[in-house]
Coordinates of C-alpha atoms in Angstrom, one line a residue:
M30 CA -84.0 204.2 86.8
T31 CA -87.8 205.4 86.4
S32 CA -89.7 208.4 86.8
D33 CA -92.5 206.2 89.1
S34 CA -90.0 205.7 91.9
R35 CA -91.7 208.3 95.0
V36 CA -88.8 210.5 96.6
E37 CA -88.8 212.3 100.0
P38 CA -88.8 216.6 99.4
G39 CA -85.1 217.5 99.0
S40 CA -83.6 213.9 97.4
G41 CA -82.5 214.0 93.1
W42 CA -85.4 215.2 90.1
A43 CA -87.5 217.0 92.9
E44 CA -85.0 219.0 94.9
L45 CA -83.9 220.1 90.6
A46 CA -87.1 221.2 89.7
D47 CA -87.5 223.5 93.5
F48 CA -85.0 225.3 92.9
A49 CA -85.2 225.6 88.1
R50 CA -89.2 227.2 89.9
R51 CA -87.4 229.9 92.2
H52 CA -84.8 230.7 89.6
S53 CA -85.6 230.3 87.1
P54 CA -88.3 232.7 84.8
Y55 CA -89.2 230.3 81.9
Y56 CA -89.6 226.9 84.5
R57 CA -91.1 229.1 87.4
R58 CA -94.0 230.1 84.3
L59 CA -93.5 226.5 82.9
Y60 CA -94.8 225.0 86.5
E61 CA -97.4 227.5 87.0
R62 CA -100.4 225.7 88.4
A63 CA -97.6 222.6 89.4
P64 CA -98.3 220.8 92.4
E65 CA -96.1 222.4 94.6
C66 CA -94.7 219.3 95.8
P67 CA -95.2 216.6 93.6
A68 CA -95.3 212.7 94.2
H69 CA -93.7 211.4 90.6
L70 CA -91.2 213.5 87.8
H71 CA -94.3 213.3 85.6
D72 CA -96.7 215.4 87.7
L73 CA -94.7 218.1 86.1
P74 CA -95.8 219.7 82.6
M75 CA -92.8 218.3 80.3
V76 CA -90.4 221.9 78.7
D77 CA -92.1 222.2 75.1
P78 CA -89.0 222.6 73.4
D79 CA -90.1 225.5 70.3
D80 CA -91.0 227.1 74.1
F81 CA -88.3 226.1 75.9
W82 CA -85.8 227.6 73.2
A83 CA -87.3 231.3 72.5
A84 CA -87.8 232.0 75.8
H85 CA -83.7 230.8 75.8
R86 CA -82.7 233.3 72.8
R87 CA -85.3 235.9 75.2
G88 CA -83.5 238.9 76.9
G89 CA -81.6 238.0 79.6
N90 CA -82.1 234.1 79.1
E91 CA -84.8 233.2 80.1
I92 CA -84.1 229.5 81.0
L93 CA -80.7 230.2 82.9
S94 CA -81.4 229.9 86.6
G95 CA -78.9 232.6 87.3
P96 CA -75.7 234.8 85.5
H97 CA -72.5 232.8 83.3
H98 CA -69.2 233.8 85.2
D99 CA -68.0 230.4 84.4
G100 CA -68.3 227.4 82.5
M101 CA -68.7 227.3 78.6
V102 CA -71.0 227.7 75.5
F103 CA -72.0 225.9 72.8
R104 CA -74.0 224.8 69.9
S105 CA -75.9 221.9 69.0
G106 CA -76.4 220.1 66.2
G107 CA -78.8 222.7 65.3
T108 CA -81.4 222.4 62.3
T109 CA -81.5 226.2 61.1
G110 CA -79.7 228.7 61.4
L111 CA -82.1 230.3 65.1
P112 CA -79.1 230.4 68.0
K113 CA -79.0 227.5 69.5
T114 CA -76.7 227.3 72.8
T115 CA -76.4 226.0 75.3
L116 CA -74.1 226.9 78.6
Y117 CA -72.6 224.7 81.2
T118 CA -70.7 225.8 83.5
R119 CA -67.5 224.9 84.6
E120 CA -68.1 222.0 87.4
E121 CA -71.3 220.2 85.2
L122 CA -68.9 220.1 82.6
R123 CA -66.5 218.0 84.4
A124 CA -69.4 215.8 86.0
A125 CA -70.6 216.1 82.5
V126 CA -67.2 214.5 81.2
A127 CA -66.6 212.3 83.8
C128 CA -69.6 210.7 82.9
T129 CA -68.7 210.6 79.5
A130 CA -64.7 208.9 80.9
A131 CA -67.1 205.8 82.6
S132 CA -69.1 205.2 79.2
M133 CA -65.9 205.1 77.5
I134 CA -64.0 202.3 79.5
I135 CA -67.4 200.4 79.6
A136 CA -67.8 201.0 75.6
G137 CA -64.1 198.5 75.0
L138 CA -61.1 201.4 76.8
R139 CA -57.8 200.1 77.7
P140 CA -54.8 201.1 79.7
G141 CA -52.6 202.6 76.7
D142 CA -54.9 202.8 73.8
R143 CA -54.0 205.3 71.4
V144 CA -56.7 206.9 70.7
A145 CA -57.5 209.8 67.6
N146 CA -60.2 211.8 67.8
L147 CA -62.0 212.2 64.4
L148 CA -64.6 214.3 65.1
S149 CA -65.6 218.2 64.8
A150 CA -64.2 220.3 66.0
G151 CA -64.2 224.8 66.0
D152 CA -67.2 226.2 65.6
M153 CA -68.3 225.9 69.0
Y154 CA -69.5 222.4 68.4
L155 CA -68.5 219.8 71.3
S156 CA -68.3 217.1 70.1
F157 CA -64.5 216.8 69.9
L158 CA -63.8 219.6 73.2
H159 CA -66.7 216.6 74.2
V160 CA -64.2 214.4 73.6
T161 CA -61.3 215.5 75.0
Y162 CA -62.0 216.6 77.6
S163 CA -63.1 213.1 78.8
L164 CA -60.0 211.2 77.4
R165 CA -57.8 213.7 80.0
E166 CA -61.0 212.9 83.0
C167 CA -60.2 209.2 81.9
P168 CA -59.8 206.6 84.9
V169 CA -57.1 204.8 82.3
P170 CA -53.7 205.9 80.6
V171 CA -54.1 206.8 77.2
V172 CA -52.6 208.3 74.9
E173 CA -54.1 211.4 73.0
L174 CA -54.0 212.0 68.8
P175 CA -56.0 215.0 68.6
V176 CA -56.6 214.9 64.8
A177 CA -60.2 216.0 64.1
A178 CA -62.4 215.2 60.7
H179 CA -62.4 218.7 59.0
T180 CA -58.7 217.5 58.0
D181 CA -57.8 216.7 54.4
L182 CA -58.6 213.1 54.0
D183 CA -54.3 212.0 52.8
N184 CA -53.2 213.9 55.8
I185 CA -56.3 212.7 58.2
A186 CA -55.2 208.3 56.6
R187 CA -51.5 209.2 56.8
I188 CA -51.4 210.5 60.7
L189 CA -53.1 207.3 61.0
Q190 CA -50.8 205.2 59.7
E191 CA -48.2 206.5 60.8
Q192 CA -49.4 207.0 64.9
T193 CA -51.4 203.0 64.7
P194 CA -53.7 204.0 67.0
G195 CA -55.8 201.4 68.0
V196 CA -58.8 203.1 69.3
V197 CA -60.9 206.1 67.6
F198 CA -63.9 208.6 67.5
A199 CA -65.6 209.6 65.2
T200 CA -69.6 209.7 63.6
P201 CA -70.8 206.4 61.1
S202 CA -70.7 208.7 58.0
F203 CA -67.3 210.2 59.2
L204 CA -65.6 206.3 59.2
V205 CA -67.2 205.0 55.8
R206 CA -65.6 209.3 54.7
L207 CA -62.9 207.8 54.8
A208 CA -62.9 204.0 54.9
V209 CA -64.8 204.9 50.7
H210 CA -60.9 206.6 50.7
L211 CA -59.1 204.2 51.6
R212 CA -59.8 201.6 49.9
A213 CA -59.8 204.2 46.2
H214 CA -56.3 204.3 47.7
G215 CA -55.4 200.6 48.0
L216 CA -55.2 201.1 51.6
T217 CA -56.4 199.5 55.3
L218 CA -55.4 199.7 58.8
P219 CA -55.2 197.2 59.8
G220 CA -54.4 198.6 63.8
L221 CA -57.1 199.9 64.3
R222 CA -59.3 197.6 67.3
L223 CA -62.2 199.6 68.4
L224 CA -64.2 202.8 65.7
L225 CA -66.0 204.2 68.6
Y226 CA -68.6 206.6 67.1
A227 CA -72.3 208.6 68.5
G228 CA -74.4 210.8 67.3
E229 CA -76.4 208.8 64.7
A230 CA -76.8 205.3 63.8
L231 CA -74.5 202.5 62.7
Y232 CA -75.8 200.0 59.0
A233 CA -75.1 196.7 58.6
D234 CA -74.5 198.1 54.8
Q235 CA -71.5 200.5 56.2
R236 CA -70.2 197.8 58.1
A237 CA -69.4 196.4 55.8
L238 CA -67.6 198.7 53.7
L239 CA -65.8 199.4 57.1
T240 CA -64.6 196.2 57.5
E241 CA -62.6 196.6 54.4
A242 CA -61.1 199.5 56.2
Y243 CA -60.9 198.5 59.0
P244 CA -60.4 194.8 59.3
H245 CA -59.3 194.0 62.8
A246 CA -61.5 196.5 64.5
E247 CA -65.2 196.5 65.7
A248 CA -67.1 199.1 65.7
R249 CA -69.3 200.4 68.6
P250 CA -71.2 203.2 70.3
F251 CA -69.0 205.3 73.4
A252 CA -72.3 206.6 74.4
Y253 CA -76.2 208.5 74.1
V254 CA -75.3 212.8 75.1
T255 CA -76.4 215.4 73.3
A256 CA -75.3 218.9 73.5
D257 CA -79.3 219.9 74.7
V258 CA -79.4 217.4 77.5
G259 CA -75.5 215.9 78.5
V260 CA -74.6 211.9 79.0
L261 CA -78.6 210.5 78.5
A262 CA -77.8 207.2 78.6
T263 CA -73.8 204.6 78.2
P264 CA -73.6 201.6 76.1
V265 CA -74.5 198.2 77.4
P266 CA -71.3 195.7 76.2
D267 CA -71.6 192.2 75.2
Q268 CA -74.8 192.5 73.2
D269 CA -75.2 192.1 69.4
D270 CA -77.9 195.0 69.1
P271 CA -75.9 197.8 69.4
R272 CA -78.9 199.7 69.7
L273 CA -79.4 198.7 73.6
Y274 CA -78.9 200.8 76.0
R275 CA -78.5 201.9 79.4
T276 CA -79.5 204.8 81.0
N277 CA -77.5 207.3 83.0
S278 CA -78.8 206.8 85.9
P279 CA -78.4 207.8 89.3
H280 CA -77.7 211.6 87.0
T281 CA -79.8 211.3 84.2
I282 CA -83.7 210.3 84.4
L283 CA -85.4 209.1 81.1
E284 CA -88.0 208.4 80.7
I285 CA -89.8 207.1 77.9
A286 CA -93.7 208.9 77.2
D287 CA -96.3 207.9 75.1
P288 CA -97.3 210.4 71.8
D289 CA -100.4 211.4 72.4
T290 CA -101.2 211.2 76.1
G291 CA -97.3 212.6 76.6
R292 CA -97.9 210.1 79.8
P293 CA -95.0 207.5 80.8
I294 CA -94.5 204.3 79.6
F295 CA -93.2 201.3 81.9
E296 CA -94.0 198.3 79.7
P297 CA -91.4 197.1 77.6
G298 CA -92.0 196.5 73.6
R299 CA -94.0 199.7 73.5
T300 CA -92.7 202.7 71.4
G301 CA -92.3 206.7 72.5
R302 CA -90.3 209.7 72.8
I303 CA -87.3 209.3 74.8
V304 CA -88.5 212.8 77.8
A305 CA -84.5 213.2 79.1
T306 CA -84.4 214.5 82.5
N307 CA -80.9 216.3 83.6
L308 CA -79.5 216.3 86.9
L309 CA -76.7 217.6 87.1
R310 CA -77.1 220.9 85.3
R311 CA -78.9 223.9 87.2
L312 CA -78.1 226.6 85.5
M313 CA -80.2 226.2 82.3
P314 CA -81.9 223.1 84.6
V315 CA -82.8 220.2 82.0
I316 CA -86.4 219.0 82.8
R317 CA -88.2 216.5 80.7
Y318 CA -87.0 217.7 78.5
P319 CA -88.3 215.9 75.1
V320 CA -84.6 214.9 73.3
G321 CA -85.8 213.8 69.8
D322 CA -86.1 210.6 69.6
L323 CA -88.0 207.5 69.9
A324 CA -87.2 203.8 72.1
Q325 CA -88.8 201.5 73.4
W326 CA -87.7 200.1 77.6
A327 CA -86.1 196.6 77.6
D328 CA -85.9 195.7 81.0
P329 CA -87.1 199.6 82.4
H330 CA -86.2 197.9 86.2
R331 CA -82.9 197.6 84.7
G332 CA -82.4 201.1 82.9
L333 CA -82.3 199.5 79.9
L334 CA -83.2 200.7 76.6
R335 CA -83.2 200.3 73.2
L336 CA -83.0 203.7 70.4
L337 CA -85.3 203.7 67.5
G338 CA -84.6 206.8 65.8
R339 CA -86.5 209.7 65.5
S340 CA -89.7 211.2 66.5
S341 CA -91.9 213.3 64.7
D342 CA -91.1 216.4 65.1
H343 CA -87.5 216.4 63.3
A344 CA -85.6 213.5 60.7
R345 CA -81.9 212.8 60.8
V346 CA -80.1 212.1 58.6
G347 CA -76.7 211.4 58.1
T348 CA -76.5 213.4 62.2
A349 CA -78.0 216.6 60.3
K350 CA -81.4 217.1 61.5
I351 CA -84.2 218.2 59.6
S352 CA -87.0 220.6 61.1
F353 CA -90.8 219.1 59.9
A354 CA -91.6 222.3 60.8
V355 CA -89.6 224.5 58.0
L356 CA -90.2 221.8 55.4
N357 CA -94.4 222.7 55.8
S358 CA -92.9 226.0 55.3
H359 CA -90.9 225.9 52.3
L360 CA -93.7 223.1 50.3
T361 CA -96.8 225.9 51.2
E362 CA -94.2 228.8 49.6
I363 CA -93.2 226.2 46.9
L364 CA -96.7 225.7 45.8
G365 CA -98.4 229.0 47.0
G366 CA -101.4 227.7 49.1
Q367 CA -102.2 228.7 51.7
E368 CA -101.9 224.9 54.2
P369 CA -99.0 222.9 53.6
P370 CA -99.8 220.1 51.6
P371 CA -100.0 216.3 53.8
M372 CA -96.7 214.9 53.3
Q373 CA -94.4 212.4 54.9
I374 CA -90.9 211.1 56.0
V375 CA -89.1 208.5 54.5
L376 CA -85.4 207.7 55.7
R377 CA -83.6 205.4 53.4
R378 CA -80.2 204.1 52.5
H379 CA -78.5 203.0 49.2
H380 CA -75.3 203.3 48.3
T381 CA -74.0 203.8 51.4
K382 CA -76.2 206.8 52.7
D383 CA -78.7 208.5 54.5
E384 CA -82.3 210.0 51.8
L385 CA -84.8 211.6 52.8
L386 CA -88.7 211.0 51.1
L387 CA -90.4 213.0 51.0
R388 CA -93.7 211.9 49.6
V389 CA -96.3 215.1 49.0
A390 CA -99.5 214.6 48.1
A391 CA -99.7 217.5 45.4
Q392 CA -99.4 218.0 42.1
V393 CA -97.9 220.7 40.5
T394 CA -97.0 220.7 36.6
D395 CA -93.5 220.8 36.9
P396 CA -91.6 217.9 40.0
A397 CA -88.2 219.0 38.6
D398 CA -87.7 222.5 39.1
C399 CA -89.9 222.3 42.4
T400 CA -88.0 219.3 44.0
R401 CA -84.9 221.5 43.0
A402 CA -86.8 224.2 44.9
L403 CA -87.1 222.5 47.7
H404 CA -83.3 221.6 48.3
E405 CA -82.1 225.0 47.3
R406 CA -83.9 226.5 50.0
L407 CA -83.8 223.7 52.6
Q408 CA -79.7 223.5 51.8
T409 CA -80.4 227.8 52.8
S410 CA -82.8 226.7 56.0
H411 CA -80.3 224.0 57.0
V412 CA -76.5 224.7 56.8
P413 CA -75.6 221.3 58.0
Y414 CA -78.1 219.2 55.1
R415 CA -75.9 222.2 53.1
D416 CA -72.7 220.8 54.5
H417 CA -72.8 217.3 54.3
I418 CA -74.4 216.9 50.6
A419 CA -71.0 219.2 50.2
R420 CA -68.8 216.2 52.5
S421 CA -71.2 213.7 49.7
L422 CA -72.2 212.6 53.3
I423 CA -75.5 212.1 52.3
H424 CA -78.2 212.5 49.2
P425 CA -80.0 214.6 48.2
V426 CA -83.7 215.1 49.0
A427 CA -86.0 213.2 47.4
V428 CA -89.6 214.0 46.5
E429 CA -92.3 212.2 45.2
W430 CA -95.8 213.9 43.8
T431 CA -98.1 212.0 45.0
T432 CA -101.1 212.0 46.5
V433 CA -103.7 211.3 49.9
D434 CA -105.2 208.0 49.4
R435 CA -100.6 206.4 48.3
L436 CA -99.5 208.0 51.6
H437 CA -99.4 204.8 54.2
L438 CA -101.0 204.8 56.7
N439 CA -101.0 203.5 60.3
P440 CA -103.2 200.1 61.3
R441 CA -103.8 200.9 64.6
T442 CA -104.9 204.9 64.5
S443 CA -105.1 205.2 60.4
R444 CA -103.8 208.2 60.3
V445 CA -100.8 209.3 58.3
V446 CA -97.5 207.3 59.4
P447 CA -95.4 210.2 59.2
V448 CA -92.1 208.8 59.1
I449 CA -91.1 205.8 58.2
D450 CA -87.6 204.7 58.3
E451 CA -86.8 201.8 56.2
R452 CA -83.1 201.8 57.1
D453 CA -81.7 198.6 58.3
H454 CA -80.4 199.4 61.6
Q455 CA -79.0 195.9 62.3
G456 CA -78.2 193.9 59.7
S457 CA -82.4 192.8 59.4
P458 CA -84.4 193.0 57.0
E459 CA -85.6 196.7 56.8
K460 CA -88.6 197.3 58.3
A461 CA -90.6 200.3 57.8
V462 CA -90.5 202.6 61.7
D463 CA -93.7 204.2 62.9
S464 CA -92.8 206.9 64.5
V465 CA -95.8 207.3 67.3
G466 CA -96.0 203.6 67.0
P467 CA -95.1 200.4 66.5
H468 CA -93.1 198.7 63.5
L469 CA -94.9 198.7 60.4
S470 CA -95.1 196.2 57.2
Q471 CA -92.3 198.1 54.4
A472 CA -94.7 201.1 52.7
T473 CA -96.5 200.9 49.4
P474 CA -94.1 202.6 47.0
S475 CA -95.4 206.0 45.1
P476 CA -95.0 207.4 41.7
S477 CA -93.5 210.9 39.8
R478 CA -90.4 210.5 42.3
S479 CA -88.2 213.5 41.5
R480 CA -84.7 214.0 42.5
P481 CA -82.5 217.4 42.2
G482 CA -78.6 217.5 41.2
R483 CA -75.4 216.6 43.2

């Protein structure tokens, strides 16, 4: 479902927008100059995520459409230490897990499957509980094994050997970590049939390791879901491209918006930012919210889109998100300047782990010391990054101190490409991805690379 279809008053998004305008102080301000009866969803202004979360934190919570008397509160993965929680009523959560349960069936869950939940539990995170609740709502009978990811790897391996699940839910990073552990102990799990993942992409170098540890298992995404929004899209079965999803219609409307103009894109193959509207959530409405991911329409009439990675406000390394604004702030402090220096982020992989390489157009007397200082600041400001480093799920940040003429440019606009994704998403030759445009050629390496110690 795309957002250009006209609707009658009182239906779908139009009714939700009118409700939010009347009951949420934030949306009342946001829609002050918006038409009373918009003909299209994109006639309404897009949410600014920073403003949205600032309003969420203000006294009384200006996003909410009413008091929260029944339901649950979750933390999102979060980028910084600022509070970032999302509120669901009981009915909204029930509707969300019903969507995920249906998506699990699409992903290949079968009657009688023994299912191990290896997602993160506790600390108010959604992932483990979301899968648990979704399995309870699943229309086919299954046996649940609530293991969780924080358990000792020896214990997890022992449970999986004893309980012989056919399906596991986990992030790709954790599946790799467990596979390395199994290989070190000469073990495999041949009884696994399906590895269902979410939260990050699965790369070609990881697949080889997974095949070694789980020789009879197929890895598939089970949903495109975020704590901030809910279920955005479901996997498309019998497809070779794991990045292909179908919008969670009629419950979620996804737009792909031009990163420069904000106008919706309808033609296939053109890259833009995903903007989501969840029609199931009314307590904390989510209307035209940029989720931070890039995509292209594969077939807009059928609601098929292809995910392409993160947009330029954050970078995802493993499942940890790094804020560009915070990176700029750290660099400004380290360099003692008034303005952040020009920079470019390169996301890449080696030795089966993600790495964030930061190209900074600045000359420093001690590159290694400055890189170490950035690494230490990131561990303080980005708790998920610190935890990923401690668990050896990603590489520490690397920095190339270079000159502005060595930063890679977009050949269409001649502007610096803010993010280049050199990770191999499909086992094809690696490509640099312009976070605000089409695929580009491989970026030219820069000198003076420095990396902090582990």
